Short mmCIF file of C-alpha atoms and ligand atoms in Angstrom, two decimals:
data_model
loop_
_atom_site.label_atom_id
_atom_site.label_comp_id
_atom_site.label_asym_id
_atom_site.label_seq_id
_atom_site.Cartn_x
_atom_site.Cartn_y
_atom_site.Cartn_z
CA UNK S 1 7.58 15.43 -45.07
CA UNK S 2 8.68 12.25 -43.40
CA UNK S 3 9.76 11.21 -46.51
CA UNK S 4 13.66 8.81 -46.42
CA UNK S 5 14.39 11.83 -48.90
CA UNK S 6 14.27 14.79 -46.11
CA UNK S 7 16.20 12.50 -43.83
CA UNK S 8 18.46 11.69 -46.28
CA UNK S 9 19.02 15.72 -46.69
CA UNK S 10 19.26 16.56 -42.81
CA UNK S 11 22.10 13.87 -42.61
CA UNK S 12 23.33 15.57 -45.99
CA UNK S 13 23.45 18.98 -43.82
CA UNK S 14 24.85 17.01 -40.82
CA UNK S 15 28.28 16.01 -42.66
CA UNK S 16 28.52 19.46 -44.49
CA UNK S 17 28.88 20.93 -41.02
CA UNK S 18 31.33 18.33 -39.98
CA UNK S 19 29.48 15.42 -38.22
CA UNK S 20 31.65 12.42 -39.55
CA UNK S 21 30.69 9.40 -37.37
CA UNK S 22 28.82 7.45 -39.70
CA UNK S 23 27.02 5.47 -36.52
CA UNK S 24 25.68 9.00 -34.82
CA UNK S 25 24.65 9.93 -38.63
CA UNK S 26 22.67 6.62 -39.31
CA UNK S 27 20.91 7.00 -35.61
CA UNK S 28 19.60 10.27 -36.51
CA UNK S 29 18.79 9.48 -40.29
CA UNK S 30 16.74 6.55 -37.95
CA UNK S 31 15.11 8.34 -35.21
CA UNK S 32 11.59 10.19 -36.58
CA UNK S 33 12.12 13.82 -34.95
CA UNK S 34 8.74 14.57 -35.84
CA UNK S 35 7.20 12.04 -33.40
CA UNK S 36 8.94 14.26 -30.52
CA UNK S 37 6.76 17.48 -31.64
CA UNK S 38 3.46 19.23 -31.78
CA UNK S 39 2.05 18.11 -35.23
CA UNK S 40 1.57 21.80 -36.42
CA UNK S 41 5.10 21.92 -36.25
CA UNK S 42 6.03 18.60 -38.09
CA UNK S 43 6.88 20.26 -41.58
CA UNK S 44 9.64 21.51 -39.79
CA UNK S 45 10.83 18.73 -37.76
CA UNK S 46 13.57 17.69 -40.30
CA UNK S 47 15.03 21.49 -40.32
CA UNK S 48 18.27 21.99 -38.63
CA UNK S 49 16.62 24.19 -36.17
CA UNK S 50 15.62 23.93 -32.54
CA UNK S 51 11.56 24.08 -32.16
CA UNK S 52 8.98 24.94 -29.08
CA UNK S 53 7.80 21.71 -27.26
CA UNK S 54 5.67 23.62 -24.95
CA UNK S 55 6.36 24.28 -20.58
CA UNK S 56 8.80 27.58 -22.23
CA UNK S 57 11.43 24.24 -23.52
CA UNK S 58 12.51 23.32 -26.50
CA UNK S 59 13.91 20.41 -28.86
CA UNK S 60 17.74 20.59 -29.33
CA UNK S 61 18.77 21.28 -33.28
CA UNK S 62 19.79 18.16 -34.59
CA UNK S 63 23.37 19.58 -35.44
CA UNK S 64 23.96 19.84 -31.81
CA UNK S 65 22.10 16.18 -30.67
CA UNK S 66 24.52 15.01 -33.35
CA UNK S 67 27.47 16.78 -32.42
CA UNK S 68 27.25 15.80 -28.53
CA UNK S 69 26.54 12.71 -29.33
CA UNK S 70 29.97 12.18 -31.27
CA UNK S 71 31.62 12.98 -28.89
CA UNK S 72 29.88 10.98 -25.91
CA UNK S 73 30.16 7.65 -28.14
CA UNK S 74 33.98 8.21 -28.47
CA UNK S 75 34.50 7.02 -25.07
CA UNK S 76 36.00 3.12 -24.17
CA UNK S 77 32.76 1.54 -23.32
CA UNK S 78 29.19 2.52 -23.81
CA UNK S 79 27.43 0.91 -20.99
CA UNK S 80 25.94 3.93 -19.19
CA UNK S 81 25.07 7.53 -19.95
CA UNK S 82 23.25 10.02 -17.52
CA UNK S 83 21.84 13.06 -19.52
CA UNK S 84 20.49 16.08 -17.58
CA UNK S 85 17.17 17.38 -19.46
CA UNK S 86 15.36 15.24 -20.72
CA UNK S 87 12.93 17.82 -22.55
CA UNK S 88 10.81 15.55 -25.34
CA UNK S 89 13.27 12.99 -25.46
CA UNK S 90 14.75 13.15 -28.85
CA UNK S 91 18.50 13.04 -27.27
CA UNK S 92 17.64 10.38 -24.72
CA UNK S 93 16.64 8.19 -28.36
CA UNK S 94 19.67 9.06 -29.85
CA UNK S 95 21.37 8.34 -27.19
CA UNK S 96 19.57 4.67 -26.46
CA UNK S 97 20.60 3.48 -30.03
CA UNK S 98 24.00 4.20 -28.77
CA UNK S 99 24.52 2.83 -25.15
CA UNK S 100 23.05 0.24 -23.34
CA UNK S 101 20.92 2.20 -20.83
CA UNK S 102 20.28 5.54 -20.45
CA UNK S 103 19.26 7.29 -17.17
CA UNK S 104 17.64 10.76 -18.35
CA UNK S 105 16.25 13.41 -15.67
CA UNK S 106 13.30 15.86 -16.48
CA UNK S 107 12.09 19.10 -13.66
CA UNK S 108 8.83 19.53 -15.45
CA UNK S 109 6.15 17.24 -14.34
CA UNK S 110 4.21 17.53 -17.70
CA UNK S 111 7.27 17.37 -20.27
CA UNK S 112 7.78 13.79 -17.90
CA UNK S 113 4.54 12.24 -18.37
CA UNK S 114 4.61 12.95 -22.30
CA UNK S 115 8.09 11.97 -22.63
CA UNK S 116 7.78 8.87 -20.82
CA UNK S 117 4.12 8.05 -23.05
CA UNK S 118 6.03 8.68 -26.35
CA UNK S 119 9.32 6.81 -25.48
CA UNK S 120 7.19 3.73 -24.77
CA UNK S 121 5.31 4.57 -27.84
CA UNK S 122 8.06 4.10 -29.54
CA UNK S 123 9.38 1.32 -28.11
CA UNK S 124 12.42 2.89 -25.93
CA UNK S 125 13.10 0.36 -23.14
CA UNK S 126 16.92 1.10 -22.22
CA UNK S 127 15.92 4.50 -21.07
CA UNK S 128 14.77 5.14 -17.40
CA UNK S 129 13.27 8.93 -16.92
CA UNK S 130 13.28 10.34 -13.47
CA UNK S 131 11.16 13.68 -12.49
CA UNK S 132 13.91 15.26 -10.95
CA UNK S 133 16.44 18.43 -10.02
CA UNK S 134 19.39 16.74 -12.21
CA UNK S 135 21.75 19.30 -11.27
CA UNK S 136 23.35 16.81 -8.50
CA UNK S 137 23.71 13.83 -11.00
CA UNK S 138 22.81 10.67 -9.83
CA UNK S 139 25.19 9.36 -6.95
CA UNK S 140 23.66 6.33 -6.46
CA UNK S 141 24.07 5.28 -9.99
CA UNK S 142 27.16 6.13 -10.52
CA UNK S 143 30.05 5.73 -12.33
CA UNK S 144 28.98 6.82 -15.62
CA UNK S 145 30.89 6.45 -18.97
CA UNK S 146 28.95 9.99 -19.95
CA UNK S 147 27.10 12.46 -18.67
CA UNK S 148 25.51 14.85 -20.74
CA UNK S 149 23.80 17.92 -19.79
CA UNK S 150 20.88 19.15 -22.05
CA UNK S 151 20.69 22.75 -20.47
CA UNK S 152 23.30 25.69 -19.82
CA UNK S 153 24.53 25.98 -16.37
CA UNK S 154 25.91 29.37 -15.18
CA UNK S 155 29.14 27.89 -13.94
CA UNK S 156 31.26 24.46 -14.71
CA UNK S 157 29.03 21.87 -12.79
CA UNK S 158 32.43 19.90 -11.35
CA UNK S 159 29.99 18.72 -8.95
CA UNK S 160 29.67 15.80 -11.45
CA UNK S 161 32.75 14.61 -12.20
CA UNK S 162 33.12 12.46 -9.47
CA UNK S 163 30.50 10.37 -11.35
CA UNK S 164 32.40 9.50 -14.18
CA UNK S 165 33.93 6.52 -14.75
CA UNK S 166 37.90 6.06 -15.83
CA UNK S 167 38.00 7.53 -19.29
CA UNK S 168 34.22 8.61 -19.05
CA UNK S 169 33.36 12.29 -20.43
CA UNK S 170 30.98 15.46 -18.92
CA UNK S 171 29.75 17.26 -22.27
CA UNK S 172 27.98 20.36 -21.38
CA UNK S 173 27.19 23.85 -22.02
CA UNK S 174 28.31 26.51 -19.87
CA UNK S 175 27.57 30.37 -19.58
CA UNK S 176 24.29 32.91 -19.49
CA UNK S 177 24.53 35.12 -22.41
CA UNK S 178 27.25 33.71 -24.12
CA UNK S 179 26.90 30.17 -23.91
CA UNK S 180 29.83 27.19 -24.92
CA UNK S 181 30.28 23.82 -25.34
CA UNK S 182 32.48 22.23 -23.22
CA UNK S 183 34.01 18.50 -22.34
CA UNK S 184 35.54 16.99 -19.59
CA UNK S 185 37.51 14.07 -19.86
CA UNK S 186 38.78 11.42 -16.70
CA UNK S 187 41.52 9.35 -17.27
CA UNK S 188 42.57 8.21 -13.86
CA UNK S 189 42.73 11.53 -11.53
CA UNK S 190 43.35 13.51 -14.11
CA UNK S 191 40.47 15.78 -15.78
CA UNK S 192 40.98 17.24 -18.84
CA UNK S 193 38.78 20.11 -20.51
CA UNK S 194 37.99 21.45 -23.78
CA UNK S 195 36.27 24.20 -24.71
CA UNK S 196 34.40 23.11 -28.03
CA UNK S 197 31.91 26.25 -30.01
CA UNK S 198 29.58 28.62 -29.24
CA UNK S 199 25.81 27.51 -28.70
CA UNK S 200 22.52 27.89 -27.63
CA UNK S 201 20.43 26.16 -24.68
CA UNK S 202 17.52 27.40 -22.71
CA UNK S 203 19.05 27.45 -18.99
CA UNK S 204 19.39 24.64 -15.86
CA UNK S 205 16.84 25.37 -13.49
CA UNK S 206 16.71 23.89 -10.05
CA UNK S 207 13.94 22.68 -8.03
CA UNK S 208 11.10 20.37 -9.92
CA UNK S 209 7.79 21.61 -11.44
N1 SAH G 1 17.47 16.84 -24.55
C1 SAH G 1 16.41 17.62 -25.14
C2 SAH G 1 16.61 19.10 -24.93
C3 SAH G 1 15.80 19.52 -23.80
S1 SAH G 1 15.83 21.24 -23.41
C4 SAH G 1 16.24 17.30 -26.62
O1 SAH G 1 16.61 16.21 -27.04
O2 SAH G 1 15.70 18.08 -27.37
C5 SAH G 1 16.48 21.13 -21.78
C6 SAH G 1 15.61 20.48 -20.75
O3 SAH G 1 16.31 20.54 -19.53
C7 SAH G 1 14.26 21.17 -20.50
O4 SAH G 1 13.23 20.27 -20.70
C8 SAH G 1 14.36 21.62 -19.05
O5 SAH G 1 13.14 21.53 -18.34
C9 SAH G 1 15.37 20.63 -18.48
N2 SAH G 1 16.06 21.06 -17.27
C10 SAH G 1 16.52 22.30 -16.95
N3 SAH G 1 17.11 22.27 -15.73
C11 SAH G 1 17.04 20.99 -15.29
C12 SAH G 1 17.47 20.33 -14.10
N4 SAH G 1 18.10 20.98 -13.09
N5 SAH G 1 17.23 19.01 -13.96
C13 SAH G 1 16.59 18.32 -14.95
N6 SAH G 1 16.15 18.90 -16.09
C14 SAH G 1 16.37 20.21 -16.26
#
């Protein structure tokens, strides 16, 4: 089930739906996605399918993981990403092959203390996980070369773009029902969006629990 063989097949799946950076592809023929769910679950950890992780959250399909993460590691340095929703950490991994630190914020108390267990577990120490509201960013931390939001907000948080560095991109998805995936781009005072596909996240929340 863990087998190189079903890896080999989700990255297989990956490029027939257009993934095409062979780094992003390696990282998540690397990272075990069934060490980030409930073991009853783990025959289908390799599916192309989001999964329950418990608190009403879930782990992102890896088409989508893969997908953001393309297009977060095409920016001119990697030095710093801020992702909002942390959830069970499978992003924040991908993400800390990728860049040299990652700062990932989590509202649920509980989904924090397991996340943080199984990231050390697993030897993730360029990640630092706050129990926090993310929807503000981090100011104090700022700039960031990405910031990438795990959850849909209802409108386009521009509240964040102020904490992106020169060239540095705001991946996120937007909308209640209808949900999309969206990018902003700096370069100098210039921001530029694009409005990517259709998808599927379970909503940002505010407050902490
Ligand atoms: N990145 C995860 C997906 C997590 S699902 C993965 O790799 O699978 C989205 C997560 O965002 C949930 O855990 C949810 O609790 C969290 N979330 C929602 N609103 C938030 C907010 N305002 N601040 C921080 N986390 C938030």
């Amino acid at each position: 089930m863990t087998s190189a063989r079903t890896r080999a097949r989700l990255v297989e799946r990956l490029r027939a739906q257009g993934i095409s950076n062979e780094q992003v592809l390696a990282v998540i023929a690397q990272v075990p996605r069934h060490e980030f769910i409930d073991e009853a679950l783990s025959h289908k950890a390799y599916d192309d399918t989001s999964l329950p992780i418990g608190f009403g959250q879930t782990i992102s399909q890896p088409y989508i993981v893969a997908r953001m993460t393309e297009l977060a590691v095409a920016v001119p340095e990697r030095k710093n990403v801020l992702e909002i929703g942390t959830g069970c950490g499978y992003q924040t991994t991908v993400l800390s092959k990728l860049f040299k630190t990652v700062h990932t914020i989590e509202r649920i108390g509980g989904l924090v203390r397991n996340t943080r267990e199984r990231l050390s577990r697993l030897g993730i120490h360029n990640a630092r996980l706050r129990h926090a509201d993310g929807s503000q960013g981090l100011p104090e931390l700022a700039p960031f070369d990405v910031i990438l939001i795990t959850a849909a907000a209802p409108i386009v948080p521009e509240n964040l773009i102020s904490q992106l560095s020169n060239g540095g991109r705001l991946i996120f998805p937007v909308g209640s029902q209808e949900q999309e995936l969206r990018m902003i781009e700096r370069r100098g005072e210039d921001f530029l969006e694009s409005r990517l596909e259709k998808v599927n996240f379970v909503p940002l929340l505010s407050g902490i629990s």
